[in-house]
């Protein structure tokens, strides 16, 4: 066993790194690059019942401090990812599937089909999915989130995870965690999705930089690391029976280490993977090993949740 290897939901991972859903995971070409990379695992693009083209371009832009996107859920439809999951070599590395139905009914259809396929793939349910128009996304509407989890976990009784947007208020951490804790088969919580509805402005052109939603979009990268660490740690403290996957602002091995300290068991890479490509996983693993060596840690399980307070 190498220094970076770990276990999660009964699966063995060579290292804690994977892509954030949405990055390098739309089709078999993208996913093939993740398969052959030095990631410990990888996840498919959030899927819907039917394939979607997504929003008009430009719909993603990198900035010196991160990225903004309003992709609009472009994906090949859940059947495509389920076929890849059927063909996946699970002895090479574990595979996650992200599911983001446009309604509770759509999620139930997808979850039943995935259940009946009886694969080792691990489902991450994206709770940033649309709700009734005029209402916030599911994860910002706690009654809708509770109803979604009740219905999904009733049909799909194997362990699942939920992808959460960031919260910014202690009362919201408390309420979200209390809801998640009512569902024992919600085995992991991935924190965080992009910080929603930000606006990047280009001074020279006096313009927005992405076309959809008058330039509004979710931000990732350097902008979000402290928010991501807070959300990882908030759910790690409140949900002791669950695992947490860290996502947000990871660009160096040091950032991976900080997510582990905050309580993450695995760590996802979004914007930095989009900008650097799948070669980033070899660099992050090397940087993390060097940091663990310098600090005298024998493995990453020793680091998890060891954040000190003052
Ligand atoms: O635009 C997207 O496909 C997207 N971008 C993100 O940063 N996070 C997401 O979860 C998604 C898909 C879900 C949704 C925002 C389109 C409802």
PDB file of N, CA and C and ligand atoms in Angstrom, residues 21-23 45-48 52 54-55 59 67-75 98 100-102 126-131 137 163 192-196 213 217-220, ligand 1:
ATOM      1  N   UNK A  21     -17.140  16.522 -10.896  1.00  0.00           N
ATOM      2  CA  UNK A  21     -18.075  16.242 -11.980  1.00  0.00           C
ATOM      3  C   UNK A  21     -18.267  17.503 -12.818  1.00  0.00           C
ATOM      4  N   UNK A  22     -18.299  17.324 -14.130  1.00  0.00           N
ATOM      5  CA  UNK A  22     -18.422  18.442 -15.068  1.00  0.00           C
ATOM      6  C   UNK A  22     -17.129  18.714 -15.807  1.00  0.00           C
ATOM      7  N   UNK A  23     -16.007  18.309 -15.210  1.00  0.00           N
ATOM      8  CA  UNK A  23     -14.711  18.598 -15.816  1.00  0.00           C
ATOM      9  C   UNK A  23     -14.113  17.313 -16.395  1.00  0.00           C
ATOM     10  N   UNK A  45     -19.956  13.189 -15.987  1.00  0.00           N
ATOM     11  CA  UNK A  45     -20.735  14.430 -16.005  1.00  0.00           C
ATOM     12  C   UNK A  45     -22.138  14.157 -15.473  1.00  0.00           C
ATOM     13  N   UNK A  46     -22.670  15.099 -14.712  1.00  0.00           N
ATOM     14  CA  UNK A  46     -24.050  14.959 -14.230  1.00  0.00           C
ATOM     15  C   UNK A  46     -24.959  14.659 -15.412  1.00  0.00           C
ATOM     16  N   UNK A  47     -25.794  13.625 -15.254  1.00  0.00           N
ATOM     17  CA  UNK A  47     -26.620  13.189 -16.386  1.00  0.00           C
ATOM     18  C   UNK A  47     -28.093  13.438 -16.131  1.00  0.00           C
ATOM     19  N   UNK A  48     -28.807  13.553 -17.239  1.00  0.00           N
ATOM     20  CA  UNK A  48     -30.257  13.699 -17.254  1.00  0.00           C
ATOM     21  C   UNK A  48     -30.833  12.500 -18.012  1.00  0.00           C
ATOM     22  N   UNK A  52     -28.495  16.307 -23.595  1.00  0.00           N
ATOM     23  CA  UNK A  52     -28.698  17.755 -23.678  1.00  0.00           C
ATOM     24  C   UNK A  52     -27.477  18.407 -24.313  1.00  0.00           C
ATOM     25  N   UNK A  54     -26.845  21.625 -23.846  1.00  0.00           N
ATOM     26  CA  UNK A  54     -26.393  22.649 -22.900  1.00  0.00           C
ATOM     27  C   UNK A  54     -26.577  24.038 -23.471  1.00  0.00           C
ATOM     28  N   UNK A  55     -26.030  25.046 -22.775  1.00  0.00           N
ATOM     29  CA  UNK A  55     -26.216  26.452 -23.147  1.00  0.00           C
ATOM     30  C   UNK A  55     -25.322  26.854 -24.312  1.00  0.00           C
ATOM     31  N   UNK A  59     -19.513  29.485 -22.689  1.00  0.00           N
ATOM     32  CA  UNK A  59     -20.240  29.140 -21.464  1.00  0.00           C
ATOM     33  C   UNK A  59     -19.300  28.784 -20.324  1.00  0.00           C
ATOM     34  N   UNK A  67     -12.548  30.359 -12.361  1.00  0.00           N
ATOM     35  CA  UNK A  67     -13.370  30.179 -13.563  1.00  0.00           C
ATOM     36  C   UNK A  67     -14.812  30.551 -13.266  1.00  0.00           C
ATOM     37  N   UNK A  68     -15.543  30.796 -14.347  1.00  0.00           N
ATOM     38  CA  UNK A  68     -16.995  30.986 -14.268  1.00  0.00           C
ATOM     39  C   UNK A  68     -17.625  30.111 -15.340  1.00  0.00           C
ATOM     40  N   UNK A  69     -18.773  29.475 -15.031  1.00  0.00           N
ATOM     41  CA  UNK A  69     -19.446  28.652 -16.038  1.00  0.00           C
ATOM     42  C   UNK A  69     -20.951  28.715 -15.890  1.00  0.00           C
ATOM     43  N   UNK A  70     -21.590  28.601 -17.041  1.00  0.00           N
ATOM     44  CA  UNK A  70     -23.020  28.318 -17.081  1.00  0.00           C
ATOM     45  C   UNK A  70     -23.227  27.342 -18.237  1.00  0.00           C
ATOM     46  N   UNK A  71     -22.784  26.111 -18.007  1.00  0.00           N
ATOM     47  CA  UNK A  71     -22.778  25.096 -19.058  1.00  0.00           C
ATOM     48  C   UNK A  71     -24.198  24.671 -19.437  1.00  0.00           C
ATOM     49  N   UNK A  72     -25.081  24.634 -18.453  1.00  0.00           N
ATOM     50  CA  UNK A  72     -26.460  24.221 -18.719  1.00  0.00           C
ATOM     51  C   UNK A  72     -26.631  22.720 -18.850  1.00  0.00           C
ATOM     52  N   UNK A  73     -25.816  21.992 -18.119  1.00  0.00           N
ATOM     53  CA  UNK A  73     -25.950  20.534 -18.008  1.00  0.00           C
ATOM     54  C   UNK A  73     -25.839  19.799 -19.351  1.00  0.00           C
ATOM     55  N   UNK A  74     -24.833  20.146 -20.169  1.00  0.00           N
ATOM     56  CA  UNK A  74     -24.643  19.362 -21.400  1.00  0.00           C
ATOM     57  C   UNK A  74     -24.211  17.943 -21.019  1.00  0.00           C
ATOM     58  N   UNK A  75     -24.877  16.953 -21.563  1.00  0.00           N
ATOM     59  CA  UNK A  75     -24.492  15.558 -21.258  1.00  0.00           C
ATOM     60  C   UNK A  75     -25.138  14.638 -22.273  1.00  0.00           C
ATOM     61  N   UNK A  98     -22.403  10.751 -11.681  1.00  0.00           N
ATOM     62  CA  UNK A  98     -23.167  11.884 -11.160  1.00  0.00           C
ATOM     63  C   UNK A  98     -24.533  11.923 -11.839  1.00  0.00           C
ATOM     64  N   UNK A 100     -28.230  14.094 -12.123  1.00  0.00           N
ATOM     65  CA  UNK A 100     -28.848  15.407 -11.878  1.00  0.00           C
ATOM     66  C   UNK A 100     -30.131  15.531 -12.677  1.00  0.00           C
ATOM     67  N   UNK A 101     -31.132  14.814 -12.261  1.00  0.00           N
ATOM     68  CA  UNK A 101     -32.411  14.864 -12.971  1.00  0.00           C
ATOM     69  C   UNK A 101     -33.038  16.244 -12.931  1.00  0.00           C
ATOM     70  N   UNK A 102     -33.855  16.532 -13.955  1.00  0.00           N
ATOM     71  CA  UNK A 102     -34.545  17.826 -14.015  1.00  0.00           C
ATOM     72  C   UNK A 102     -35.783  17.835 -13.133  1.00  0.00           C
ATOM     73  N   UNK A 126     -26.497  15.034  -7.639  1.00  0.00           N
ATOM     74  CA  UNK A 126     -26.232  16.485  -7.666  1.00  0.00           C
ATOM     75  C   UNK A 126     -27.477  17.218  -7.189  1.00  0.00           C
ATOM     76  N   UNK A 127     -27.405  17.790  -5.994  1.00  0.00           N
ATOM     77  CA  UNK A 127     -28.581  18.462  -5.421  1.00  0.00           C
ATOM     78  C   UNK A 127     -28.692  19.917  -5.854  1.00  0.00           C
ATOM     79  N   UNK A 128     -27.809  20.344  -6.762  1.00  0.00           N
ATOM     80  CA  UNK A 128     -27.959  21.677  -7.368  1.00  0.00           C
ATOM     81  C   UNK A 128     -28.873  21.606  -8.580  1.00  0.00           C
ATOM     82  N   UNK A 129     -29.804  20.654  -8.561  1.00  0.00           N
ATOM     83  CA  UNK A 129     -30.671  20.507  -9.727  1.00  0.00           C
ATOM     84  C   UNK A 129     -31.845  21.461  -9.635  1.00  0.00           C
ATOM     85  N   UNK A 130     -32.388  21.823 -10.794  1.00  0.00           N
ATOM     86  CA  UNK A 130     -33.497  22.760 -10.806  1.00  0.00           C
ATOM     87  C   UNK A 130     -34.705  22.211 -10.070  1.00  0.00           C
ATOM     88  N   UNK A 131     -35.526  23.129  -9.613  1.00  0.00           N
ATOM     89  CA  UNK A 131     -36.706  22.829  -8.817  1.00  0.00           C
ATOM     90  C   UNK A 131     -37.857  23.430  -9.609  1.00  0.00           C
ATOM     91  N   UNK A 137     -32.695  26.294  -6.229  1.00  0.00           N
ATOM     92  CA  UNK A 137     -32.249  24.923  -6.484  1.00  0.00           C
ATOM     93  C   UNK A 137     -32.586  24.042  -5.262  1.00  0.00           C
ATOM     94  N   UNK A 163     -24.016  15.762  -3.821  1.00  0.00           N
ATOM     95  CA  UNK A 163     -23.159  16.910  -4.141  1.00  0.00           C
ATOM     96  C   UNK A 163     -23.894  18.166  -3.701  1.00  0.00           C
ATOM     97  N   UNK A 192     -17.655  21.342  -2.371  1.00  0.00           N
ATOM     98  CA  UNK A 192     -18.830  22.083  -2.765  1.00  0.00           C
ATOM     99  C   UNK A 192     -18.964  22.110  -4.295  1.00  0.00           C
ATOM    100  N   UNK A 193     -20.184  22.356  -4.761  1.00  0.00           N
ATOM    101  CA  UNK A 193     -20.398  22.741  -6.145  1.00  0.00           C
ATOM    102  C   UNK A 193     -19.896  24.190  -6.297  1.00  0.00           C
ATOM    103  N   UNK A 194     -19.924  24.714  -7.497  1.00  0.00           N
ATOM    104  CA  UNK A 194     -19.478  26.102  -7.715  1.00  0.00           C
ATOM    105  C   UNK A 194     -20.324  27.078  -6.883  1.00  0.00           C
ATOM    106  N   UNK A 195     -19.741  28.230  -6.546  1.00  0.00           N
ATOM    107  CA  UNK A 195     -20.500  29.302  -5.882  1.00  0.00           C
ATOM    108  C   UNK A 195     -21.348  29.958  -6.958  1.00  0.00           C
ATOM    109  N   UNK A 196     -22.656  29.869  -6.791  1.00  0.00           N
ATOM    110  CA  UNK A 196     -23.565  30.183  -7.889  1.00  0.00           C
ATOM    111  C   UNK A 196     -23.764  31.656  -8.177  1.00  0.00           C
ATOM    112  N   UNK A 213     -27.373  33.487 -19.407  1.00  0.00           N
ATOM    113  CA  UNK A 213     -27.806  34.141 -18.165  1.00  0.00           C
ATOM    114  C   UNK A 213     -27.216  35.544 -17.988  1.00  0.00           C
ATOM    115  N   UNK A 217     -22.892  33.117 -13.631  1.00  0.00           N
ATOM    116  CA  UNK A 217     -22.505  31.712 -13.637  1.00  0.00           C
ATOM    117  C   UNK A 217     -21.846  31.304 -12.337  1.00  0.00           C
ATOM    118  N   UNK A 218     -21.599  30.018 -12.199  1.00  0.00           N
ATOM    119  CA  UNK A 218     -20.958  29.478 -11.001  1.00  0.00           C
ATOM    120  C   UNK A 218     -19.455  29.668 -11.091  1.00  0.00           C
ATOM    121  N   UNK A 219     -18.848  30.082  -9.972  1.00  0.00           N
ATOM    122  CA  UNK A 219     -17.393  30.264  -9.965  1.00  0.00           C
ATOM    123  C   UNK A 219     -16.704  29.143  -9.193  1.00  0.00           C
ATOM    124  N   UNK A 220     -15.486  28.845  -9.660  1.00  0.00           N
ATOM    125  CA  UNK A 220     -14.624  27.856  -9.014  1.00  0.00           C
ATOM    126  C   UNK A 220     -13.202  28.372  -9.007  1.00  0.00           C
TER     127      UNK A 220
HETATM  128  O1  LIG B   1     -23.869  24.344 -15.834  1.00  0.00           O
HETATM  129  C1  LIG B   1     -23.669  23.180 -15.435  1.00  0.00           C
HETATM  130  O2  LIG B   1     -23.781  22.181 -16.172  1.00  0.00           O
HETATM  131  C2  LIG B   1     -23.252  23.050 -14.041  1.00  0.00           C
HETATM  132  N1  LIG B   1     -22.203  23.831 -13.632  1.00  0.00           N
HETATM  133  C3  LIG B   1     -21.750  23.804 -12.330  1.00  0.00           C
HETATM  134  O3  LIG B   1     -20.810  24.546 -11.970  1.00  0.00           O
HETATM  135  N2  LIG B   1     -22.339  22.963 -11.452  1.00  0.00           N
HETATM  136  C4  LIG B   1     -23.381  22.155 -11.813  1.00  0.00           C
HETATM  137  O4  LIG B   1     -23.865  21.426 -10.943  1.00  0.00           O
HETATM  138  C5  LIG B   1     -23.873  22.185 -13.153  1.00  0.00           C
HETATM  139  C6  LIG B   1     -25.035  21.313 -13.535  1.00  0.00           C
HETATM  140  C7  LIG B   1     -26.340  21.635 -12.844  1.00  0.00           C
HETATM  141  C8  LIG B   1     -27.017  22.950 -13.194  1.00  0.00           C
HETATM  142  C9  LIG B   1     -26.289  24.077 -12.500  1.00  0.00           C
HETATM  143  C10 LIG B   1     -27.089  23.224 -14.690  1.00  0.00           C
HETATM  144  C11 LIG B   1     -28.437  22.899 -12.646  1.00  0.00           C
END
